PDB file of C-alpha atoms in Angstrom:
ATOM      1  CA  MET A   1     191.352  -2.219  63.636  1.00  0.00           C
ATOM      2  CA  ILE A   2     190.117  -4.017  61.009  1.00  0.00           C
ATOM      3  CA  GLU A   3     192.229  -6.121  58.487  1.00  0.00           C
ATOM      4  CA  PHE A   4     191.924  -7.445  54.706  1.00  0.00           C
ATOM      5  CA  THR A   5     194.945  -8.793  54.567  1.00  0.00           C
ATOM      6  CA  GLU A   6     194.177 -11.300  51.408  1.00  0.00           C
ATOM      7  CA  GLY A   7     196.766  -9.339  49.112  1.00  0.00           C
ATOM      8  CA  ILE A   8     200.459  -8.485  49.337  1.00  0.00           C
ATOM      9  CA  TYR A   9     200.682  -5.167  49.528  1.00  0.00           C
ATOM     10  CA  ASN A  10     199.607  -2.563  52.186  1.00  0.00           C
ATOM     11  CA  PHE A  11     197.371   0.500  51.683  1.00  0.00           C
ATOM     12  CA  TYR A  12     195.177   1.935  55.020  1.00  0.00           C
ATOM     13  CA  VAL A  13     192.134   3.818  54.865  1.00  0.00           C
ATOM     14  CA  TYR A  14     192.140   6.115  57.768  1.00  0.00           C
ATOM     15  CA  ILE A  15     190.131   9.217  59.494  1.00  0.00           C
ATOM     16  CA  ILE A  16     192.298  11.373  60.869  1.00  0.00           C
ATOM     17  CA  THR A  17     190.956  15.139  62.959  1.00  0.00           C
ATOM     18  CA  ASN A  18     192.321  17.992  65.139  1.00  0.00           C
ATOM     19  CA  ASN A  19     193.180  18.583  68.872  1.00  0.00           C
ATOM     20  CA  SER A  20     189.285  19.041  69.530  1.00  0.00           C
ATOM     21  CA  LYS A  21     188.162  16.142  67.457  1.00  0.00           C
ATOM     22  CA  THR A  22     185.962  18.941  65.728  1.00  0.00           C
ATOM     23  CA  VAL A  23     186.404  18.002  61.876  1.00  0.00           C
ATOM     24  CA  LEU A  24     186.616  14.780  60.590  1.00  0.00           C
ATOM     25  CA  TYR A  25     189.215  13.475  57.482  1.00  0.00           C
ATOM     26  CA  THR A  26     189.196  10.330  55.562  1.00  0.00           C
ATOM     27  CA  GLY A  27     192.454   9.518  53.311  1.00  0.00           C
ATOM     28  CA  MET A  28     193.941   7.031  51.687  1.00  0.00           C
ATOM     29  CA  THR A  29     197.705   5.942  51.675  1.00  0.00           C
ATOM     30  CA  ASN A  30     200.240   3.148  51.321  1.00  0.00           C
ATOM     31  CA  ASN A  31     202.580   4.594  53.913  1.00  0.00           C
ATOM     32  CA  LEU A  32     200.220   5.939  56.896  1.00  0.00           C
ATOM     33  CA  LYS A  33     202.686   6.325  58.966  1.00  0.00           C
ATOM     34  CA  ARG A  34     204.899   9.042  56.767  1.00  0.00           C
ATOM     35  CA  ARG A  35     200.890   9.887  55.229  1.00  0.00           C
ATOM     36  CA  LEU A  36     200.717  10.646  59.321  1.00  0.00           C
ATOM     37  CA  GLN A  37     203.914  12.834  59.598  1.00  0.00           C
ATOM     38  CA  GLU A  38     203.449  14.415  56.524  1.00  0.00           C
ATOM     39  CA  HIS A  39     199.705  15.567  58.195  1.00  0.00           C
ATOM     40  CA  LYS A  40     201.596  16.752  60.803  1.00  0.00           C
ATOM     41  CA  GLU A  41     204.274  18.668  59.278  1.00  0.00           C
ATOM     42  CA  LYS A  42     201.031  20.363  57.512  1.00  0.00           C
ATOM     43  CA  LEU A  43     203.476  20.127  54.014  1.00  0.00           C
ATOM     44  CA  ASN A  44     200.959  21.792  51.732  1.00  0.00           C
ATOM     45  CA  PRO A  45     199.839  24.934  53.521  1.00  0.00           C
ATOM     46  CA  ASN A  46     196.778  25.098  51.794  1.00  0.00           C
ATOM     47  CA  SER A  47     195.384  21.692  52.153  1.00  0.00           C
ATOM     48  CA  PHE A  48     192.283  20.566  54.170  1.00  0.00           C
ATOM     49  CA  THR A  49     194.045  19.299  57.008  1.00  0.00           C
ATOM     50  CA  THR A  50     196.113  22.412  57.717  1.00  0.00           C
ATOM     51  CA  LYS A  51     193.654  24.475  58.256  1.00  0.00           C
ATOM     52  CA  TYR A  52     192.025  22.534  60.618  1.00  0.00           C
ATOM     53  CA  ASN A  53     195.125  20.927  62.073  1.00  0.00           C
ATOM     54  CA  LEU A  54     194.235  17.904  61.231  1.00  0.00           C
ATOM     55  CA  GLU A  55     197.141  15.806  62.590  1.00  0.00           C
ATOM     56  CA  PHE A  56     195.461  13.042  65.183  1.00  0.00           C
ATOM     57  CA  LEU A  57     194.458   9.280  63.871  1.00  0.00           C
ATOM     58  CA  LEU A  58     190.921   7.980  65.796  1.00  0.00           C
ATOM     59  CA  TYR A  59     190.390   5.513  62.792  1.00  0.00           C
ATOM     60  CA  TYR A  60     192.111   3.275  60.005  1.00  0.00           C
ATOM     61  CA  GLU A  61     191.932   0.022  58.079  1.00  0.00           C
ATOM     62  CA  HIS A  62     194.362  -2.280  56.202  1.00  0.00           C
ATOM     63  CA  PHE A  63     194.527  -3.535  53.191  1.00  0.00           C
ATOM     64  CA  GLY A  64     196.160  -5.572  50.755  1.00  0.00           C
ATOM     65  CA  TRP A  65     195.134  -4.367  47.504  1.00  0.00           C
ATOM     66  CA  VAL A  66     195.071  -0.791  46.399  1.00  0.00           C
ATOM     67  CA  GLN A  67     191.390  -1.133  45.134  1.00  0.00           C
ATOM     68  CA  GLN A  68     189.574  -2.541  48.117  1.00  0.00           C
ATOM     69  CA  ALA A  69     191.149   1.043  49.813  1.00  0.00           C
ATOM     70  CA  ILE A  70     190.428   3.168  47.393  1.00  0.00           C
ATOM     71  CA  ALA A  71     186.553   1.829  47.318  1.00  0.00           C
ATOM     72  CA  ARG A  72     186.460   1.691  51.324  1.00  0.00           C
ATOM     73  CA  GLU A  73     187.771   5.558  51.570  1.00  0.00           C
ATOM     74  CA  LYS A  74     184.747   6.273  48.768  1.00  0.00           C
ATOM     75  CA  GLU A  75     182.351   4.742  50.724  1.00  0.00           C
ATOM     76  CA  ILE A  76     183.159   6.176  53.981  1.00  0.00           C
ATOM     77  CA  LYS A  77     183.849  10.356  52.350  1.00  0.00           C
ATOM     78  CA  LEU A  78     180.064   9.434  51.559  1.00  0.00           C
ATOM     79  CA  LEU A  79     179.140   8.865  55.397  1.00  0.00           C
ATOM     80  CA  LYS A  80     176.943  11.269  57.178  1.00  0.00           C
ATOM     81  CA  ARG A  81     179.049  12.801  60.472  1.00  0.00           C
ATOM     82  CA  ASP A  82     176.673  10.810  62.812  1.00  0.00           C
ATOM     83  CA  LYS A  83     177.736   7.790  60.508  1.00  0.00           C
ATOM     84  CA  LYS A  84     181.505   8.223  60.832  1.00  0.00           C
ATOM     85  CA  LEU A  85     181.547   8.783  64.608  1.00  0.00           C
ATOM     86  CA  GLU A  86     179.265   5.386  64.766  1.00  0.00           C
ATOM     87  CA  LEU A  87     182.185   3.489  62.896  1.00  0.00           C
ATOM     88  CA  ILE A  88     184.849   5.190  64.847  1.00  0.00           C
ATOM     89  CA  GLN A  89     183.232   4.470  68.085  1.00  0.00           C
ATOM     90  CA  GLU A  90     183.004   0.395  67.108  1.00  0.00           C
ATOM     91  CA  LEU A  91     186.963   0.017  67.220  1.00  0.00           C
ATOM     92  CA  ASN A  92     188.013   2.951  69.415  1.00  0.00           C
ATOM     93  CA  PRO A  93     184.998   3.459  71.753  1.00  0.00           C
ATOM     94  CA  ASN A  94     187.503   6.612  73.674  1.00  0.00           C
ATOM     95  CA  PHE A  95     188.075   8.163  70.418  1.00  0.00           C
ATOM     96  CA  ASN A  96     191.960   7.445  71.621  1.00  0.00           C
ATOM     97  CA  PHE A  97     194.629   9.035  69.303  1.00  0.00           C
ATOM     98  CA  LEU A  98     196.101   6.098  67.639  1.00  0.00           C
ATOM     99  CA  ASN A  99     199.029   8.070  66.272  1.00  0.00           C
ATOM    100  CA  ASP A 100     201.454   5.672  69.060  1.00  0.00           C
ATOM    101  CA  LYS A 101     200.225   2.425  66.554  1.00  0.00           C
ATOM    102  CA  PHE A 102     202.678   4.221  63.589  1.00  0.00           C
ATOM    103  CA  VAL A 103     206.019   5.799  65.348  1.00  0.00           C
TER     104      VAL A 103
END
């Protein structure tokens, strides 16, 4: 995946989906392993990710500074679905679930 490691911290911008890959969600976290587990456990019953059963990682980017991650998350969230799919396909052409990279 894409890494911007000039900073000293770990922040991730990620895109998750449901099992049938029909819905996309973009988020940002400082601990992707923990955050994926939270999505899987559906900790917030009223959240968008719980409502649509989003827990499968398709794409992520790593950043060393929170400001970079926040800016990138906003940028991706503004993209239309087809552009998000193009972004995912560039680095994950088979749309494999990547959760096992963070177990």
